[in-house]
């Protein structure tokens, strides 16, 4: 009886720990950051490349979303040298809702609005 | 006492003046409209020219700022200070016209124009091909010194005034051409009257002389009355003859001004017209003070004759005429048919008659007006329909 109770308590603490770990990292950090950490070009630099091509929030978000779902060399904002070296990513496995959420977080993190002085 | 001479007689008839004024008003309105339109075109073209000068300068500023944005884009977010320049301010907008950052004082932007003036500032909009920091539109702003505008207004005022004066002179020339047919017809009538008048002199003199010579004492009553009627008719024709002569011949004669005893002349002319008045059973009532006036006797007589003969002609049967003479004014009032108040200003026009039942050419009062204008004498008319007319002439003492 005492063993069983101890086992239940351990399970609860472990699950709580898992759920806490899950809350500290959002969908962007979980799904995007890990892979990009291995690349020499940061997510911030890539964001600026998107800005250079798409300009506004709506178009940048649409551009990213489209590329993540249909990653082709011709659609990438990165240079040919970068693509040839590191290749094209695989199509995203995130649902459209999750994708939108991740992109929204990405935009808020790197947007230029209200940052200039 | 004398009356100062005023040669500025109104040679144009009132109807002519009315036509002239109407034409001139229309013409001036058209000229002003034309000049305003041309000025507007000129203003717009000069404004475009001024803006094109700004464009050259501001395109350079935009080029410089684009280079700075490129650098900022490269170092963002480590560097966040937007590039500034003492010569201009700028703002950046994304492809959906959202403001990314602005130092401009005027925030409303017309993205469909390349360069424009707004609230004393010039905006130049450059579309970027590479969207540094997401910038699709770079808006350069400089303060407009408005020197070009002052120069334009000066030009418009100067050349507009010159053009207006020239057009006005041309308009006056046109107006003269416009009035010529009317003037010609009046001159034709004048010439006709002049020719006719000449032929009236001899028979009229013969009739009047013979009437004077007739001995009425030996006549039977019936014949004396007939002679009286002949006398009245002859005097009426004589008055008309004198008016016509004055109008066509004598007015060009030199004036022989003298100190006139106005009372004596009035009494003389009342006596002359007495027989005419009696024929309509019109009675005179006189209140005459002594008065003198320095002017030509013939002309003053024409004034008195016309005023008295009108007072008789347009009187009722058994009416009255009151003549009041004071040192500087003469009033002749009748108890006649009167005229409408709105027609009073027109009654001095030549050939204008208000009552076609009475004879005449309608020249009497135009002669009176001509003479009083010449001598600077004022004439006032007050009239009430079916009550009577009051004519008052007033001259100034020395």
Short mmCIF file of C-alpha atoms in Angstrom, two decimals:
data_model
loop_
_atom_site.label_atom_id
_atom_site.label_comp_id
_atom_site.label_asym_id
_atom_site.label_seq_id
_atom_site.Cartn_x
_atom_site.Cartn_y
_atom_site.Cartn_z
CA UNK A 1 0.00 0.00 0.00
CA UNK A 2 2.80 2.41 1.00
CA UNK A 3 4.78 1.48 -2.15
CA UNK A 4 1.83 2.06 -4.36
CA UNK A 5 1.17 5.52 -2.87
CA UNK A 6 4.79 6.48 -3.32
CA UNK A 7 4.59 5.34 -6.95
CA UNK A 8 1.50 7.51 -7.62
CA UNK A 9 3.12 10.57 -6.05
CA UNK A 10 6.27 10.12 -8.22
CA UNK A 11 4.09 9.84 -11.31
CA UNK A 12 2.19 13.06 -10.42
CA UNK A 13 5.43 14.98 -9.80
CA UNK A 14 6.89 13.70 -13.10
CA UNK A 15 3.79 14.65 -15.09
CA UNK A 16 3.71 18.06 -13.48
CA UNK A 17 7.35 18.51 -14.39
CA UNK A 18 6.61 17.52 -18.00
CA UNK A 19 3.67 19.90 -18.23
CA UNK A 20 5.71 22.76 -16.71
CA UNK A 21 8.49 22.10 -19.22
CA UNK A 22 5.87 22.16 -21.99
CA UNK A 23 4.52 25.57 -20.89
CA UNK A 24 7.93 27.26 -20.70
CA UNK A 25 8.54 26.69 -24.46
CA UNK A 26 6.00 27.84 -27.04
CA UNK A 27 5.24 26.24 -30.37
CA UNK A 28 7.79 28.42 -32.18
CA UNK A 29 10.58 27.56 -29.79
CA UNK A 30 9.70 23.90 -29.84
CA UNK A 31 9.33 23.49 -33.56
CA UNK A 32 11.52 26.11 -35.19
CA UNK A 33 14.38 27.15 -32.95
CA UNK A 34 16.03 23.73 -32.47
CA UNK A 35 16.71 23.11 -36.17
CA UNK A 36 17.74 26.72 -36.90
CA UNK A 37 20.27 26.67 -34.08
CA UNK A 38 22.39 24.42 -36.21
CA UNK A 39 22.42 26.89 -39.14
CA UNK A 40 24.94 29.75 -39.47
CA UNK A 41 22.21 32.28 -40.39
CA UNK A 42 20.08 33.24 -37.40
CA UNK A 43 16.28 33.42 -37.44
CA UNK A 44 16.60 37.22 -37.02
CA UNK A 45 18.70 37.51 -40.20
CA UNK A 46 16.24 35.30 -42.06
CA UNK A 47 13.41 37.54 -40.86
CA UNK A 48 15.20 40.54 -42.37
CA UNK A 49 15.52 38.62 -45.63
CA UNK A 50 11.75 38.12 -45.58
CA UNK A 51 11.27 41.84 -44.92
CA UNK A 52 13.49 42.69 -47.90
CA UNK A 53 11.19 40.69 -50.16
CA UNK A 54 7.71 40.96 -48.62
CA UNK A 55 7.74 44.28 -46.68
CA UNK A 56 4.53 44.18 -44.64
CA UNK A 57 3.23 41.92 -41.86
CA UNK A 58 0.52 40.34 -43.96
CA UNK A 59 2.82 39.55 -46.89
CA UNK A 60 5.74 38.40 -44.72
CA UNK A 61 3.51 36.01 -42.80
CA UNK A 62 1.91 34.72 -45.99
CA UNK A 63 5.36 34.24 -47.58
CA UNK A 64 6.70 32.27 -44.63
CA UNK A 65 3.61 30.15 -44.38
CA UNK A 66 3.64 29.29 -48.03
CA UNK A 67 7.35 28.40 -47.98
CA UNK A 68 7.01 26.22 -44.91
CA UNK A 69 4.24 24.24 -46.53
CA UNK A 70 5.82 24.13 -49.98
CA UNK A 71 9.55 24.48 -49.54
CA UNK A 72 11.11 24.99 -52.98
CA UNK A 73 14.40 26.53 -53.86
CA UNK A 74 12.68 29.06 -56.11
CA UNK A 75 10.51 30.26 -53.21
CA UNK A 76 13.28 30.62 -50.66
CA UNK A 77 14.44 34.07 -49.63
CA UNK A 78 17.89 32.71 -48.87
CA UNK A 79 20.80 32.83 -51.30
CA UNK A 80 21.53 29.99 -53.73
CA UNK A 81 24.82 29.37 -51.95
CA UNK A 82 22.99 28.88 -48.64
CA UNK A 83 20.44 26.53 -50.18
CA UNK A 84 23.09 24.55 -52.04
CA UNK A 85 25.07 24.18 -48.84
CA UNK A 86 22.32 23.44 -46.33
CA UNK A 87 19.55 22.20 -48.59
CA UNK A 88 15.80 22.65 -48.49
CA UNK A 89 13.82 21.83 -45.36
CA UNK A 90 11.06 19.24 -45.31
CA UNK A 91 7.43 20.39 -45.55
CA UNK A 92 6.01 21.30 -42.14
CA UNK A 93 4.02 18.79 -40.16
CA UNK A 94 2.26 21.49 -38.13
CA UNK A 95 -1.44 22.10 -38.58
CA UNK A 96 -2.41 25.41 -40.22
CA UNK A 97 -3.46 26.77 -36.82
CA UNK A 98 -0.18 25.77 -35.21
CA UNK A 99 1.71 27.20 -38.15
CA UNK A 100 -0.10 30.54 -37.86
CA UNK A 101 0.62 30.65 -34.16
CA UNK A 102 4.31 29.92 -34.68
CA UNK A 103 4.59 32.56 -37.41
CA UNK A 104 2.79 35.14 -35.25
CA UNK A 105 5.32 34.54 -32.51
CA UNK A 106 8.17 34.82 -35.02
CA UNK A 107 6.77 38.17 -36.31
CA UNK A 108 6.32 39.64 -32.84
CA UNK A 109 9.84 38.60 -31.88
CA UNK A 110 11.66 40.20 -34.81
CA UNK A 111 9.35 42.91 -36.23
CA UNK A 112 10.78 46.41 -36.82
CA UNK A 113 7.66 48.34 -35.68
CA UNK A 114 8.16 50.32 -32.46
CA UNK A 115 11.82 49.33 -32.31
CA UNK A 116 13.38 52.28 -34.15
CA UNK A 117 14.13 55.51 -32.33
CA UNK B 1 -25.40 135.20 -58.23
CA UNK B 2 -24.10 133.01 -60.97
CA UNK B 3 -24.12 129.41 -61.76
CA UNK B 4 -20.83 127.66 -62.39
CA UNK B 5 -20.59 126.11 -65.80
CA UNK B 6 -20.53 122.40 -66.10
CA UNK B 7 -19.74 121.33 -69.62
CA UNK B 8 -19.96 117.65 -68.74
CA UNK B 9 -23.43 117.38 -70.12
CA UNK B 10 -24.87 113.94 -70.40
CA UNK B 11 -24.54 113.38 -74.09
CA UNK B 12 -25.67 109.77 -73.79
CA UNK B 13 -29.30 108.98 -73.32
CA UNK B 14 -30.23 107.01 -70.24
CA UNK B 15 -31.30 104.06 -72.37
CA UNK B 16 -27.96 104.19 -74.17
CA UNK B 17 -26.18 104.31 -70.83
CA UNK B 18 -28.18 101.33 -69.60
CA UNK B 19 -27.21 99.31 -72.68
CA UNK B 20 -23.62 100.44 -72.31
CA UNK B 21 -23.48 99.49 -68.64
CA UNK B 22 -25.06 96.11 -69.30
CA UNK B 23 -22.62 95.38 -72.08
CA UNK B 24 -19.66 96.58 -70.02
CA UNK B 25 -20.76 94.60 -66.95
CA UNK B 26 -21.03 91.43 -69.04
CA UNK B 27 -17.76 92.14 -70.78
CA UNK B 28 -15.89 92.93 -67.55
CA UNK B 29 -17.29 89.78 -65.94
CA UNK B 30 -16.06 87.74 -68.92
CA UNK B 31 -12.65 89.42 -68.85
CA UNK B 32 -12.31 88.81 -65.10
CA UNK B 33 -13.35 85.18 -65.60
CA UNK B 34 -10.84 84.78 -68.45
CA UNK B 35 -7.99 86.40 -66.52
CA UNK B 36 -8.80 84.32 -63.44
CA UNK B 37 -8.78 81.15 -65.52
CA UNK B 38 -5.47 82.06 -67.15
CA UNK B 39 -4.03 82.98 -63.75
CA UNK B 40 -5.10 79.61 -62.39
CA UNK B 41 -3.38 77.82 -65.29
CA UNK B 42 -0.29 79.98 -64.86
CA UNK B 43 -0.27 79.32 -61.11
CA UNK B 44 -0.53 75.58 -61.64
CA UNK B 45 2.22 75.52 -64.26
CA UNK B 46 4.55 77.61 -62.08
CA UNK B 47 3.76 75.39 -59.11
CA UNK B 48 4.71 72.35 -61.18
CA UNK B 49 7.92 74.09 -62.17
CA UNK B 50 8.74 74.87 -58.53
CA UNK B 51 7.97 71.27 -57.55
CA UNK B 52 10.19 69.94 -60.33
CA UNK B 53 13.03 72.03 -58.85
CA UNK B 54 12.30 70.49 -55.47
CA UNK B 55 12.16 67.05 -57.09
CA UNK B 56 15.79 67.22 -58.26
CA UNK B 57 16.97 68.12 -54.76
CA UNK B 58 14.72 65.70 -52.91
CA UNK B 59 15.53 62.75 -55.19
CA UNK B 60 19.14 63.18 -54.06
CA UNK B 61 18.04 63.23 -50.42
CA UNK B 62 15.99 60.08 -51.02
CA UNK B 63 18.98 58.37 -52.59
CA UNK B 64 21.15 59.26 -49.57
CA UNK B 65 18.49 58.11 -47.12
CA UNK B 66 18.03 54.82 -48.97
CA UNK B 67 21.74 54.11 -48.58
CA UNK B 68 21.47 54.84 -44.86
CA UNK B 69 18.43 52.55 -44.57
CA UNK B 70 20.42 49.82 -46.25
CA UNK B 71 23.14 50.17 -43.63
CA UNK B 72 20.57 50.28 -40.81
CA UNK B 73 18.87 47.17 -42.22
CA UNK B 74 22.18 45.36 -42.14
CA UNK B 75 22.94 46.26 -38.52
CA UNK B 76 19.38 46.01 -37.16
CA UNK B 77 18.53 45.23 -34.34
CA UNK B 78 21.97 46.01 -32.86
CA UNK B 79 21.60 49.57 -34.19
CA UNK B 80 18.14 51.04 -33.84
CA UNK B 81 18.67 54.75 -34.36
CA UNK B 82 16.83 55.97 -37.46
CA UNK B 83 19.15 58.03 -39.73
CA UNK B 84 18.64 61.81 -39.42
CA UNK B 85 19.70 64.71 -41.65
CA UNK B 86 19.54 68.45 -40.92
CA UNK B 87 18.39 69.22 -44.50
CA UNK B 88 15.25 67.10 -44.41
CA UNK B 89 13.13 64.72 -42.38
CA UNK B 90 11.79 61.39 -43.57
CA UNK B 91 9.40 58.56 -42.87
CA UNK B 92 9.21 54.93 -43.96
CA UNK B 93 6.06 52.96 -44.82
CA UNK B 94 5.53 49.32 -45.71
CA UNK B 95 3.81 47.95 -48.80
CA UNK B 96 0.41 48.25 -47.10
CA UNK B 97 1.06 51.93 -46.25
CA UNK B 98 1.58 51.21 -42.55
CA UNK B 99 3.98 53.61 -40.92
CA UNK B 100 7.16 51.87 -39.78
CA UNK B 101 8.82 55.03 -38.48
CA UNK B 102 8.45 58.77 -39.07
CA UNK B 103 10.23 62.02 -38.24
CA UNK B 104 7.96 64.06 -40.52
CA UNK B 105 5.77 66.87 -39.20
CA UNK B 106 2.93 66.20 -41.61
CA UNK B 107 1.67 62.66 -41.18
CA UNK B 108 -0.96 62.44 -43.91
CA UNK B 109 0.65 61.09 -47.04
CA UNK B 110 -0.66 60.99 -50.61
CA UNK B 111 0.90 57.79 -51.86
CA UNK B 112 -0.57 58.23 -55.36
CA UNK B 113 1.59 61.31 -56.03
CA UNK B 114 5.32 61.52 -56.42
CA UNK B 115 5.72 65.07 -55.10
CA UNK B 116 3.22 67.53 -53.64
CA UNK B 117 2.76 70.48 -51.33
CA UNK B 118 0.96 70.06 -48.04
CA UNK B 119 0.59 72.57 -45.20
CA UNK B 120 3.75 74.46 -46.13
CA UNK B 121 5.84 71.29 -46.59
CA UNK B 122 6.92 69.42 -49.68
CA UNK B 123 6.65 65.64 -49.70
CA UNK B 124 8.63 63.49 -52.08
CA UNK B 125 7.74 59.82 -52.19
CA UNK B 126 10.24 57.26 -53.38
CA UNK B 127 9.24 53.68 -53.96
CA UNK B 128 12.01 51.26 -52.94
CA UNK B 129 12.70 48.12 -54.96
CA UNK B 130 14.46 46.42 -52.07
CA UNK B 131 12.45 46.72 -48.91
CA UNK B 132 15.09 47.59 -46.29
CA UNK B 133 13.46 47.04 -42.89
CA UNK B 134 10.28 46.36 -44.85
CA UNK B 135 10.29 49.88 -46.34
CA UNK B 136 8.30 50.08 -49.56
CA UNK B 137 7.83 53.88 -49.49
CA UNK B 138 10.34 56.44 -48.32
CA UNK B 139 8.77 59.88 -47.74
CA UNK B 140 11.17 62.82 -47.72
CA UNK B 141 9.82 66.09 -46.24
CA UNK B 142 11.27 69.60 -46.53
CA UNK B 143 9.77 72.94 -45.53
CA UNK B 144 8.56 75.03 -48.46
CA UNK B 145 10.06 78.55 -48.40
CA UNK B 146 7.14 79.78 -50.61
CA UNK B 147 9.40 82.19 -52.53
CA UNK B 148 8.11 80.78 -55.79
CA UNK B 149 4.52 81.52 -54.66
CA UNK B 150 5.30 85.17 -53.90
CA UNK B 151 6.88 85.51 -57.34
CA UNK B 152 3.83 83.95 -59.00
CA UNK B 153 1.39 86.27 -57.21
CA UNK B 154 3.49 89.28 -58.19
CA UNK B 155 3.41 88.17 -61.83
CA UNK B 156 -0.31 87.51 -61.73
CA UNK B 157 -1.01 90.92 -60.14
CA UNK B 158 1.18 92.79 -62.63
CA UNK B 159 0.26 91.03 -65.87
CA UNK B 160 -3.34 90.54 -64.76
CA UNK B 161 -3.75 94.28 -64.22
CA UNK B 162 -2.11 95.13 -67.56
CA UNK B 163 -4.30 92.60 -69.37
CA UNK B 164 -7.40 93.89 -67.57
CA UNK B 165 -6.71 97.50 -68.56
CA UNK B 166 -6.01 96.54 -72.17
CA UNK B 167 -9.16 94.45 -72.37
CA UNK B 168 -11.14 97.26 -70.78
CA UNK B 169 -9.92 99.73 -73.42
CA UNK B 170 -10.80 97.23 -76.10
CA UNK B 171 -14.21 96.80 -74.44
CA UNK B 172 -14.88 100.53 -74.53
CA UNK B 173 -14.03 100.54 -78.21
CA UNK B 174 -16.41 97.61 -78.73
CA UNK B 175 -19.11 99.37 -76.73
CA UNK B 176 -18.77 102.37 -79.01
CA UNK B 177 -19.26 100.14 -82.03
CA UNK B 178 -22.15 98.46 -80.26
CA UNK B 179 -23.90 101.80 -79.63
CA UNK B 180 -23.28 103.20 -83.08
CA UNK B 181 -26.53 101.97 -84.70
CA UNK B 182 -28.55 103.46 -81.84
CA UNK B 183 -26.65 106.74 -82.07
CA UNK B 184 -27.06 106.83 -85.85
CA UNK B 185 -30.83 106.53 -85.62
CA UNK B 186 -30.96 109.38 -83.10
CA UNK B 187 -28.76 111.51 -85.33
CA UNK B 188 -31.03 110.79 -88.27
CA UNK B 189 -34.01 112.04 -86.27
CA UNK B 190 -32.04 115.10 -85.19
CA UNK B 191 -31.16 115.90 -88.79
CA UNK B 192 -34.77 115.48 -89.85
CA UNK B 193 -35.93 117.89 -87.16
CA UNK B 194 -33.20 120.36 -88.05
CA UNK B 195 -34.29 120.42 -91.70
CA UNK B 196 -37.97 120.71 -90.78
CA UNK B 197 -37.33 123.49 -88.28
CA UNK B 198 -35.67 125.62 -90.88
CA UNK B 199 -38.79 125.54 -93.01
CA UNK B 200 -41.08 126.53 -90.10
CA UNK B 201 -39.49 129.89 -89.37
CA UNK B 202 -40.96 132.09 -92.08
CA UNK B 203 -44.64 131.01 -91.94
CA UNK B 204 -44.66 131.03 -88.13
CA UNK B 205 -43.21 134.54 -87.94
CA UNK B 206 -45.81 135.73 -90.46
CA UNK B 207 -48.71 134.24 -88.45
CA UNK B 208 -47.54 135.67 -85.11
CA UNK B 209 -46.79 139.13 -86.55
CA UNK B 210 -50.16 139.37 -88.21
CA UNK B 211 -52.02 138.28 -85.09
CA UNK B 212 -50.22 141.00 -83.14
CA UNK B 213 -51.16 143.57 -85.76
CA UNK B 214 -54.86 142.77 -85.80
CA UNK B 215 -57.15 145.18 -84.05
CA UNK B 216 -59.33 143.01 -81.84
CA UNK B 217 -61.43 145.90 -80.56
CA UNK B 218 -63.34 146.17 -83.81
CA UNK B 219 -63.89 142.46 -84.10
CA UNK B 220 -67.08 140.71 -83.28
CA UNK B 221 -66.93 138.39 -80.29
CA UNK B 222 -67.15 135.27 -82.43
CA UNK B 223 -64.15 136.25 -84.56
CA UNK B 224 -62.14 137.40 -81.55
CA UNK B 225 -62.48 133.95 -80.01
CA UNK B 226 -61.39 132.36 -83.25
CA UNK B 227 -58.37 134.65 -83.37
CA UNK B 228 -57.57 133.78 -79.76
CA UNK B 229 -57.54 130.11 -80.67
CA UNK B 230 -55.26 130.85 -83.65
CA UNK B 231 -53.01 132.80 -81.28
CA UNK B 232 -52.84 129.85 -78.81
CA UNK B 233 -52.06 127.42 -81.58
CA UNK B 234 -49.40 129.68 -83.02
CA UNK B 235 -47.78 130.17 -79.62
CA UNK B 236 -47.72 126.42 -79.01
CA UNK B 237 -46.04 125.91 -82.34
CA UNK B 238 -43.73 128.83 -81.56
CA UNK B 239 -42.61 127.23 -78.27
CA UNK B 240 -41.95 123.97 -80.05
CA UNK B 241 -40.13 125.83 -82.79
CA UNK B 242 -37.90 127.59 -80.27
CA UNK B 243 -37.09 124.26 -78.58
CA UNK B 244 -36.23 122.67 -81.88
CA UNK B 245 -34.14 125.65 -82.93
CA UNK B 246 -32.34 125.56 -79.62
CA UNK B 247 -31.71 121.87 -79.91
CA UNK B 248 -30.44 121.94 -83.45
CA UNK B 249 -28.88 125.35 -83.93
CA UNK B 250 -28.62 127.62 -80.94
CA UNK B 251 -26.98 125.32 -78.42
CA UNK B 252 -23.78 125.58 -80.38
CA UNK B 253 -23.86 129.38 -80.11
CA UNK B 254 -21.64 131.09 -77.60
CA UNK B 255 -23.34 131.91 -74.30
CA UNK B 256 -24.08 135.52 -73.56
CA UNK B 257 -24.27 135.37 -69.79
CA UNK B 258 -25.68 138.31 -67.84
CA UNK B 259 -27.31 139.03 -64.50
CA UNK B 260 -30.95 138.12 -65.06
CA UNK B 261 -33.91 139.47 -63.15
CA UNK B 262 -35.62 136.12 -62.68
CA UNK B 263 -38.87 137.63 -61.39
CA UNK B 264 -39.24 139.80 -64.47
CA UNK B 265 -38.65 136.87 -66.82
CA UNK B 266 -41.09 134.64 -64.93
CA UNK B 267 -43.79 137.33 -65.06
CA UNK B 268 -43.15 137.89 -68.77
CA UNK B 269 -43.40 134.17 -69.58
CA UNK B 270 -46.54 133.74 -67.40
CA UNK B 271 -48.16 136.54 -69.35
CA UNK B 272 -47.08 134.91 -72.61
CA UNK B 273 -48.59 131.58 -71.62
CA UNK B 274 -51.66 133.10 -69.99
CA UNK B 275 -53.78 132.76 -73.09
CA UNK B 276 -52.77 129.09 -73.38
CA UNK B 277 -53.61 128.51 -69.71
CA UNK B 278 -56.96 130.25 -70.02
CA UNK B 279 -57.90 127.94 -72.88
CA UNK B 280 -57.72 125.07 -70.36
CA UNK B 281 -59.13 127.23 -67.56
CA UNK B 282 -55.88 126.79 -65.65
CA UNK B 283 -55.09 129.56 -63.19
CA UNK B 284 -51.70 130.79 -62.04
CA UNK B 285 -50.89 131.66 -58.46
CA UNK B 286 -47.59 133.47 -58.03
CA UNK B 287 -45.43 134.05 -54.96
CA UNK B 288 -42.39 135.77 -56.37
CA UNK B 289 -39.48 137.25 -54.43
CA UNK B 290 -36.69 139.12 -56.15
CA UNK B 291 -33.94 136.84 -57.47
CA UNK B 292 -31.07 137.13 -59.88
CA UNK B 293 -29.16 134.54 -61.83
CA UNK B 294 -26.04 134.88 -63.97
CA UNK B 295 -26.67 133.01 -67.21
CA UNK B 296 -27.71 133.26 -70.83
CA UNK B 297 -31.20 134.80 -71.17
CA UNK B 298 -32.27 132.55 -74.07
CA UNK B 299 -31.36 129.45 -72.14
CA UNK B 300 -33.10 130.50 -68.95
CA UNK B 301 -36.18 131.37 -71.00
CA UNK B 302 -36.12 127.88 -72.50
CA UNK B 303 -36.14 126.39 -68.98
CA UNK B 304 -39.07 128.56 -67.83
CA UNK B 305 -41.02 128.09 -71.06
CA UNK B 306 -40.70 124.34 -70.97
CA UNK B 307 -41.60 124.02 -67.31
CA UNK B 308 -44.63 126.32 -67.63
CA UNK B 309 -45.85 124.83 -70.93
CA UNK B 310 -45.56 121.31 -69.45
CA UNK B 311 -47.44 122.44 -66.35
CA UNK B 312 -50.24 123.67 -68.60
CA UNK B 313 -50.10 120.80 -71.09
CA UNK B 314 -50.28 118.05 -68.46
CA UNK B 315 -52.76 119.85 -66.20
CA UNK B 316 -56.41 119.07 -65.71
CA UNK B 317 -59.08 121.41 -66.95
CA UNK B 318 -59.72 124.08 -64.30
CA UNK B 319 -56.42 123.13 -62.72
CA UNK B 320 -53.90 125.40 -61.02
CA UNK B 321 -50.24 126.23 -61.36
CA UNK B 322 -48.33 127.63 -58.42
CA UNK B 323 -45.05 129.38 -59.08
CA UNK B 324 -42.82 130.21 -56.11
CA UNK B 325 -39.62 132.21 -56.54
CA UNK B 326 -37.08 132.58 -53.77
CA UNK B 327 -33.59 134.08 -53.99
CA UNK B 328 -31.98 130.81 -55.01
CA UNK B 329 -34.80 128.57 -56.15
CA UNK B 330 -37.83 128.42 -58.37
CA UNK B 331 -40.69 126.00 -57.86
CA UNK B 332 -43.40 125.28 -60.42
CA UNK B 333 -46.20 123.05 -59.18
CA UNK B 334 -49.19 121.87 -61.15
CA UNK B 335 -52.35 120.01 -60.26
CA UNK B 336 -52.02 117.73 -63.24
CA UNK B 337 -51.94 114.10 -64.10
CA UNK B 338 -48.56 113.42 -62.46
CA UNK B 339 -46.27 110.55 -63.39
CA UNK B 340 -45.19 107.30 -61.76
CA UNK B 341 -42.26 107.64 -59.39
CA UNK B 342 -40.18 105.02 -61.21
CA UNK B 343 -40.53 106.96 -64.46
CA UNK B 344 -39.15 110.22 -63.01
CA UNK B 345 -35.48 109.40 -63.80
CA UNK B 346 -36.44 108.76 -67.44
CA UNK B 347 -38.45 111.95 -68.00
CA UNK B 348 -35.39 113.93 -69.08
CA UNK B 349 -34.62 111.55 -71.94
CA UNK B 350 -35.05 112.95 -75.38
CA UNK B 351 -38.02 111.72 -77.46
CA UNK B 352 -39.61 110.17 -74.39
CA UNK B 353 -43.23 111.10 -73.73
CA UNK B 354 -45.40 109.61 -71.05
CA UNK B 355 -48.72 110.75 -72.40
CA UNK B 356 -49.29 110.18 -76.07
CA UNK B 357 -52.58 112.09 -75.97
CA UNK B 358 -50.60 115.33 -75.85
CA UNK B 359 -48.60 116.54 -78.82
CA UNK B 360 -44.87 117.20 -78.91
CA UNK B 361 -41.60 115.50 -79.61
CA UNK B 362 -40.60 114.86 -76.02
CA UNK B 363 -37.63 117.16 -76.26
CA UNK B 364 -38.63 119.93 -73.80
CA UNK B 365 -37.29 118.38 -70.59
CA UNK B 366 -34.18 117.05 -72.30
CA UNK B 367 -33.40 120.68 -73.21
CA UNK B 368 -34.05 121.75 -69.61
CA UNK B 369 -31.72 119.01 -68.33
CA UNK B 370 -29.03 119.94 -70.82
CA UNK B 371 -29.11 123.59 -69.76
CA UNK B 372 -29.23 122.97 -65.99
CA UNK B 373 -26.35 120.52 -66.31
CA UNK B 374 -24.36 123.06 -68.25
CA UNK B 375 -24.83 125.68 -65.55
CA UNK B 376 -24.59 123.33 -62.57
CA UNK B 377 -28.17 124.05 -61.55
CA UNK B 378 -29.94 121.25 -59.70
CA UNK B 379 -33.41 120.13 -60.67
CA UNK B 380 -35.66 118.04 -58.46
CA UNK B 381 -38.92 116.43 -59.49
CA UNK B 382 -41.58 115.12 -57.16
CA UNK B 383 -44.76 113.76 -58.62
CA UNK B 384 -47.83 111.91 -57.55
CA UNK B 385 -50.16 110.24 -59.95
CA UNK B 386 -53.44 112.16 -60.37
CA UNK B 387 -52.28 114.80 -57.85
CA UNK B 388 -49.63 116.79 -59.65
CA UNK B 389 -45.98 117.40 -60.33
CA UNK B 390 -43.56 119.72 -58.58
CA UNK B 391 -40.45 120.89 -60.40
CA UNK B 392 -37.83 122.68 -58.35
CA UNK B 393 -34.71 124.27 -59.74
CA UNK B 394 -32.04 125.46 -57.38
CA UNK B 395 -28.93 127.48 -58.07
CA UNK B 396 -26.11 128.49 -55.79
CA UNK B 397 -25.27 131.95 -54.61
CA UNK B 398 -21.76 133.23 -55.19
#
